[in-house]
Amino acid sequence: MVQMPFLTPGDERRHLVEHGVRPLNHRVAVYRYLLDHPTHPTADDIYGDLKKHMASISRTTVYNVLNLLCDHDVVKRIAIEKNEMRYDANTVNHLHFKCTDCGRVFDLHDDPFPVVSIPEGFVVQDVQVNITGLCPGCA
Amino acid sequence: MVQMPFLTPGDERRHLVEHGVRPLNHRVAVYRYLLDHPTHPTADDIYGDLKKHMASISRTTVYNVLNLLCDHDVVKRIAIEKNEMRYDANTVNHLHFKCTDCGRVFDLHDDPFPVVSIPEGFVVQDVQVNITGLCPGCA
DNA sequence: TTCAATGCAAATTTTTTGCAAAGTC
DNA sequence: GACTTTGCAAAAAATTTGCATTGAA
């Protein structure tokens, strides 16, 4: 299930405020980037692209903002492979598929999201389903 | 579903050979460690513990062996959090639960393993279900 | 003896930290 | 003006690489 409708430009400020995040320029830029690029970029992808249009931004700030947005549940971290943390502004549960050939991470919209039965006593905060294999283009 | 019975000491050599891995001493030691410690250790956990009884082993070798065992599908990598790759000798599909408080990773044996429906054209190699939250002891 | 595996040190990559400068309310 | 955020450079942590040495068949 996709987060629909995606936040239109301008709405991201309100969304940040609703989650307790002051909408400073760099924060809005990183968040807007994630909304516009549902490609599960790494921190460095984001930094590299943003710097083209926002000369002032630093890697540290990208990391600061991403950590802040994760803490406030505005974006989610995806741990799907070694040495690369990816970020996703779509916080609705969905599957991720990483192609081992081209390296892209696809959203798979299993409907409904698979049900997992958790033993008594465990408190669930987040469920991630990460699939690896070959995408249609590479298979 | 647990991999039962676990390989008893001695059998790990045969298992390695069956997967095309020459059973050299360091390789057997790392694999035996993973069989004996189903706690999803990191490479450094393994190195630290093995070095106590095997003075000659190096960090590089632990990494080499883990990569080799993963390539030959003898062990699986678990990417469940930032900056830490964990390893599991149980290659049967099962859920992982990471406690955000104590940091431990538990096996959850959902029976059956949740079914995910994959769109036409994708070729699945591996499915990982990673849950974060609080374990019974920390909740 | 020939090829593969190991160990060390250095390099690489990703992320965090300390702290001074700049920005925000 | 008080407090927060940013940016730089350095530190930390995880993993890989180059290469000389050792080990195995």
Coordinates of C-alpha atoms (C1' of nucleotides) in Angstrom, one line a residue:
Chain A
M1 CA 0.0 0.0 0.0
V2 CA 1.5 3.3 -1.1
Q3 CA 1.4 6.4 1.0
M4 CA -1.1 8.3 -1.2
P5 CA -1.3 11.1 -1.9
F6 CA 2.4 12.0 -1.6
L7 CA 2.9 15.3 0.1
T8 CA 2.9 18.1 -2.4
P9 CA 5.6 20.8 -2.2
G10 CA 4.8 23.0 0.7
D11 CA 3.0 20.3 2.7
E12 CA 6.3 18.8 3.9
R13 CA 6.8 21.8 6.3
R14 CA 3.4 21.1 8.0
H15 CA 4.2 17.4 8.1
L16 CA 7.5 18.1 9.9
V17 CA 5.9 20.4 12.4
E18 CA 3.2 17.8 13.1
H19 CA 6.0 15.4 14.0
G20 CA 7.8 17.9 16.3
V21 CA 10.5 18.9 13.8
R22 CA 11.3 22.5 13.3
P23 CA 11.1 23.0 9.5
L24 CA 14.5 24.6 8.9
N25 CA 15.7 24.9 5.3
H26 CA 18.2 22.0 5.3
R27 CA 15.7 19.7 6.9
V28 CA 13.0 20.5 4.4
A29 CA 15.4 20.0 1.6
V30 CA 16.4 16.5 2.8
Y31 CA 12.9 15.5 3.4
R32 CA 11.7 17.0 0.1
Y33 CA 14.5 15.1 -1.6
L34 CA 13.3 11.8 -0.1
L35 CA 9.7 12.5 -1.0
D36 CA 10.7 13.3 -4.6
H37 CA 13.1 10.3 -4.9
P38 CA 11.5 7.2 -3.6
T39 CA 14.6 5.3 -4.7
H40 CA 15.8 4.6 -1.2
P41 CA 19.0 6.7 -1.4
T42 CA 21.9 6.5 0.9
A43 CA 23.0 9.5 2.9
D44 CA 25.8 10.1 0.4
D45 CA 23.4 9.9 -2.5
I46 CA 21.3 12.6 -0.9
Y47 CA 24.3 14.8 0.0
G48 CA 25.8 14.5 -3.5
D49 CA 22.5 15.5 -5.2
L50 CA 21.6 18.2 -2.8
K51 CA 24.9 19.9 -3.0
K52 CA 24.4 20.6 -6.7
H53 CA 21.6 23.0 -5.9
M54 CA 22.4 23.9 -2.3
A55 CA 26.1 24.7 -2.2
S56 CA 26.0 25.3 1.6
I57 CA 24.9 21.9 2.7
S58 CA 27.4 19.6 4.4
R59 CA 27.6 15.8 4.9
T60 CA 27.3 16.3 8.6
T61 CA 24.0 18.1 8.2
V62 CA 22.6 15.4 6.0
Y63 CA 23.4 12.9 8.7
N64 CA 22.1 15.1 11.4
V65 CA 18.8 15.6 9.6
L66 CA 18.4 12.0 8.7
N67 CA 18.9 10.9 12.3
L68 CA 16.5 13.6 13.4
L69 CA 13.8 12.6 10.9
C70 CA 14.2 8.9 11.9
D71 CA 14.0 9.8 15.6
H72 CA 10.7 11.6 14.9
D73 CA 9.4 8.8 12.7
V74 CA 9.2 11.0 9.6
V75 CA 11.4 8.7 7.6
K76 CA 12.5 5.1 8.0
R77 CA 15.9 3.5 7.8
I78 CA 16.3 0.5 5.6
A79 CA 19.1 -2.0 6.5
I80 CA 19.2 -4.2 3.5
E81 CA 22.9 -4.7 2.8
K82 CA 26.4 -4.4 4.1
N83 CA 27.8 -0.9 4.5
E84 CA 24.9 1.0 3.3
M85 CA 22.0 2.5 5.2
R86 CA 19.1 3.7 3.0
Y87 CA 16.3 6.0 3.8
D88 CA 12.6 6.0 2.8
A89 CA 10.0 8.8 3.3
N90 CA 7.3 6.3 2.8
T91 CA 6.6 5.1 6.4
V92 CA 3.7 2.8 5.5
N93 CA 4.7 -0.9 5.8
H94 CA 5.8 -2.3 2.5
L95 CA 8.4 -4.8 1.1
H96 CA 11.8 -3.9 -0.2
F97 CA 13.5 -5.8 -3.0
K98 CA 17.1 -5.3 -3.7
C99 CA 18.5 -6.4 -7.1
T100 CA 21.9 -8.0 -6.6
D101 CA 22.8 -7.2 -10.1
C102 CA 21.9 -3.5 -10.7
G103 CA 21.8 -2.6 -7.0
R104 CA 18.4 -0.8 -7.1
V105 CA 15.9 -1.2 -4.3
F106 CA 12.3 -1.6 -5.4
D107 CA 9.2 -1.2 -3.4
L108 CA 6.9 -4.2 -3.5
H109 CA 3.4 -3.6 -2.5
D110 CA 2.2 -6.8 -1.0
D111 CA -1.4 -6.3 -0.1
P112 CA -1.9 -7.0 2.7
F113 CA 1.5 -6.7 4.3
P114 CA 2.4 -10.2 5.5
V115 CA 1.2 -11.0 9.0
V116 CA 3.9 -12.2 11.4
S117 CA 2.9 -13.8 14.7
I118 CA 5.1 -12.6 17.5
P119 CA 5.5 -14.5 20.7
E120 CA 4.0 -13.2 23.9
G121 CA 6.1 -10.6 25.6
F122 CA 7.8 -9.0 22.6
V123 CA 6.9 -5.4 21.8
V124 CA 7.1 -4.7 18.1
Q125 CA 8.2 -1.2 17.0
D126 CA 9.0 -2.0 13.3
V127 CA 8.8 -4.8 10.8
Q128 CA 10.9 -4.8 7.7
V129 CA 10.7 -7.4 4.9
N130 CA 13.8 -7.3 2.8
I131 CA 14.1 -9.5 -0.3
T132 CA 17.2 -9.9 -2.5
G133 CA 17.3 -11.3 -5.9
L134 CA 17.1 -10.2 -9.6
C135 CA 14.7 -7.5 -10.9
P136 CA 12.8 -8.1 -14.1
G137 CA 15.3 -6.0 -16.1
C138 CA 18.3 -8.0 -14.9
A139 CA 16.7 -11.5 -14.7
Chain B
M1 CA 11.4 -23.8 12.0
V2 CA 14.8 -24.6 13.5
Q3 CA 17.5 -26.4 11.6
M4 CA 17.3 -29.7 13.4
P5 CA 19.4 -31.5 14.4
F6 CA 22.2 -29.0 14.6
L7 CA 25.4 -30.3 13.1
T8 CA 27.3 -32.2 15.8
P9 CA 31.1 -31.6 16.1
G10 CA 32.8 -33.3 13.2
D11 CA 29.9 -33.0 10.8
E12 CA 30.7 -29.4 10.0
R13 CA 33.6 -30.5 7.9
R14 CA 31.4 -32.7 5.8
H15 CA 28.9 -29.9 5.5
L16 CA 31.5 -27.5 4.3
V17 CA 32.8 -30.0 1.7
E18 CA 29.3 -30.6 0.5
H19 CA 29.0 -26.8 -0.2
G20 CA 32.3 -26.7 -2.1
V21 CA 34.4 -25.2 0.8
R22 CA 37.7 -26.8 1.7
P23 CA 37.5 -27.5 5.4
L24 CA 40.7 -25.7 6.6
N25 CA 41.1 -25.2 10.3
H26 CA 40.2 -21.5 10.4
R27 CA 37.1 -22.1 8.3
V28 CA 35.9 -24.9 10.5
A29 CA 36.6 -22.9 13.6
V30 CA 34.5 -19.9 12.4
Y31 CA 31.7 -22.2 11.2
R32 CA 31.8 -24.2 14.4
Y33 CA 31.6 -21.0 16.3
L34 CA 28.5 -19.9 14.5
L35 CA 26.9 -23.3 15.0
D36 CA 27.6 -23.2 18.7
H37 CA 26.6 -19.5 19.2
P38 CA 23.2 -18.9 17.5
T39 CA 23.4 -15.4 18.8
H40 CA 23.9 -13.7 15.5
P41 CA 27.4 -12.4 16.3
T42 CA 29.3 -9.8 14.4
A43 CA 32.6 -10.5 12.7
D44 CA 34.3 -8.8 15.6
D45 CA 32.4 -10.9 18.2
I46 CA 33.7 -14.0 16.4
Y47 CA 37.2 -12.7 16.1
G48 CA 37.4 -11.7 19.7
D49 CA 36.1 -15.0 21.0
L50 CA 38.1 -17.2 18.7
K51 CA 41.4 -15.4 19.4
K52 CA 41.2 -16.6 23.0
H53 CA 41.6 -20.2 22.0
M54 CA 43.3 -19.8 18.6
A55 CA 46.0 -17.2 19.0
S56 CA 47.0 -17.4 15.3
I57 CA 43.7 -16.2 13.8
S58 CA 43.4 -12.7 12.4
R59 CA 40.6 -10.3 11.7
T60 CA 41.3 -10.5 8.0
T61 CA 40.8 -14.3 8.1
V62 CA 37.5 -14.0 9.9
Y63 CA 36.3 -11.7 7.3
N64 CA 37.7 -13.8 4.5
V65 CA 36.0 -16.9 5.9
L66 CA 32.7 -15.2 6.5
N67 CA 32.6 -13.9 3.0
L68 CA 33.5 -17.3 1.6
L69 CA 30.8 -19.1 3.7
C70 CA 28.2 -16.6 2.6
D71 CA 29.2 -17.0 -1.0
H72 CA 28.7 -20.8 -0.7
D73 CA 25.4 -20.4 1.2
V74 CA 26.7 -22.1 4.3
V75 CA 25.9 -19.1 6.5
K76 CA 23.6 -16.0 6.0
R77 CA 24.3 -12.4 6.6
I78 CA 21.7 -10.5 8.6
A79 CA 21.5 -6.7 7.9
I80 CA 19.3 -5.5 10.7
E81 CA 20.9 -2.3 11.9
K82 CA 23.3 0.4 11.0
N83 CA 27.0 -0.5 10.9
E84 CA 26.8 -4.0 12.0
M85 CA 26.6 -7.1 9.9
R86 CA 25.6 -10.2 11.7
Y87 CA 26.0 -13.8 10.8
D88 CA 23.8 -16.9 11.2
A89 CA 24.6 -20.5 10.5
N90 CA 20.9 -21.3 10.5
T91 CA 20.1 -20.9 6.8
V92 CA 16.4 -22.0 7.2
N93 CA 14.1 -19.1 6.9
H94 CA 13.1 -17.6 10.2
L95 CA 12.4 -14.1 11.7
H96 CA 14.8 -12.0 13.5
F97 CA 13.9 -9.7 16.3
K98 CA 16.4 -7.1 17.5
C99 CA 15.8 -5.5 20.9
T100 CA 16.5 -1.8 20.7
D101 CA 17.3 -1.8 24.5
C102 CA 19.7 -4.7 25.1
G103 CA 20.8 -5.1 21.5
R104 CA 20.3 -8.8 21.3
V105 CA 18.9 -10.5 18.2
F106 CA 16.4 -13.2 18.8
D107 CA 15.2 -15.9 16.4
L108 CA 11.4 -16.0 16.1
H109 CA 10.0 -19.2 14.7
D110 CA 6.9 -18.2 13.0
D111 CA 5.4 -21.3 11.6
P112 CA 4.9 -21.1 8.7
F113 CA 7.2 -18.4 7.6
P114 CA 5.1 -15.5 6.3
V115 CA 4.1 -15.8 2.7
V116 CA 5.1 -12.8 0.5
S117 CA 3.6 -12.4 -3.0
I118 CA 6.2 -11.2 -5.4
P119 CA 5.3 -9.5 -8.7
E120 CA 5.9 -11.3 -12.0
G121 CA 9.4 -11.1 -13.2
F122 CA 11.3 -10.8 -9.9
V123 CA 13.6 -13.7 -9.1
V124 CA 13.8 -14.2 -5.3
Q125 CA 17.1 -15.3 -3.8
D126 CA 16.5 -14.5 -0.1
V127 CA 13.8 -13.2 2.1
Q128 CA 14.6 -11.6 5.5
V129 CA 12.1 -10.5 8.0
N130 CA 13.7 -8.1 10.5
I131 CA 11.7 -6.9 13.5
T132 CA 12.8 -4.3 16.0
G133 CA 11.3 -3.6 19.3
L134 CA 11.6 -4.6 23.0
C135 CA 12.3 -8.2 24.1
P136 CA 10.3 -9.6 27.1
G137 CA 13.2 -8.9 29.5
C138 CA 13.4 -5.2 28.5
A139 CA 9.8 -4.5 27.9
Chain C
dT1 C1' 56.5 -27.1 -6.4
dT2 C1' 52.6 -24.9 -7.4
dC3 C1' 48.6 -22.6 -6.0
dA4 C1' 45.7 -21.1 -2.3
dA5 C1' 45.2 -19.1 2.3
dT6 C1' 46.8 -16.2 6.0
dG7 C1' 48.4 -12.0 8.5
dC8 C1' 49.8 -7.6 8.9
dA9 C1' 49.4 -2.8 7.9
dA10 C1' 47.4 0.5 5.3
dA11 C1' 43.5 2.1 2.8
dT12 C1' 38.6 2.7 2.1
dT13 C1' 34.0 3.6 3.5
dT14 C1' 30.3 5.0 6.5
dT15 C1' 29.0 7.5 10.4
dT16 C1' 29.8 10.3 14.6
dT17 C1' 31.9 13.8 17.5
dG18 C1' 34.1 18.3 19.2
dC19 C1' 33.9 22.7 18.8
dA20 C1' 33.8 27.3 16.7
dA21 C1' 30.8 30.1 13.7
dA22 C1' 26.4 31.1 12.0
dG23 C1' 21.4 31.1 12.2
dT24 C1' 16.8 31.2 14.6
dC25 C1' 13.2 33.0 17.7
Chain D
dG1 C1' 20.7 37.4 23.8
dA2 C1' 19.9 32.6 24.7
dC3 C1' 19.7 28.5 22.5
dT4 C1' 19.9 25.5 18.4
dT5 C1' 21.9 24.2 14.1
dT6 C1' 25.6 24.0 11.0
dG7 C1' 30.2 22.9 9.0
dC8 C1' 34.7 21.6 9.2
dA9 C1' 38.2 18.5 10.5
dA10 C1' 39.3 14.8 13.1
dA11 C1' 37.9 10.5 15.2
dA12 C1' 35.7 6.0 15.2
dA13 C1' 34.1 1.8 13.5
dA14 C1' 33.6 -1.8 10.0
dT15 C1' 35.4 -3.9 6.1
dT16 C1' 38.6 -4.5 2.2
dT17 C1' 43.0 -4.6 -0.2
dG18 C1' 48.2 -5.2 -1.3
dC19 C1' 51.6 -8.0 -0.6
dA20 C1' 55.0 -10.9 1.5
dT21 C1' 54.9 -15.2 4.1
dT22 C1' 53.1 -19.6 5.2
dG23 C1' 50.5 -23.7 4.4
dA24 C1' 48.4 -27.5 1.7
dA25 C1' 48.1 -31.0 -2.1

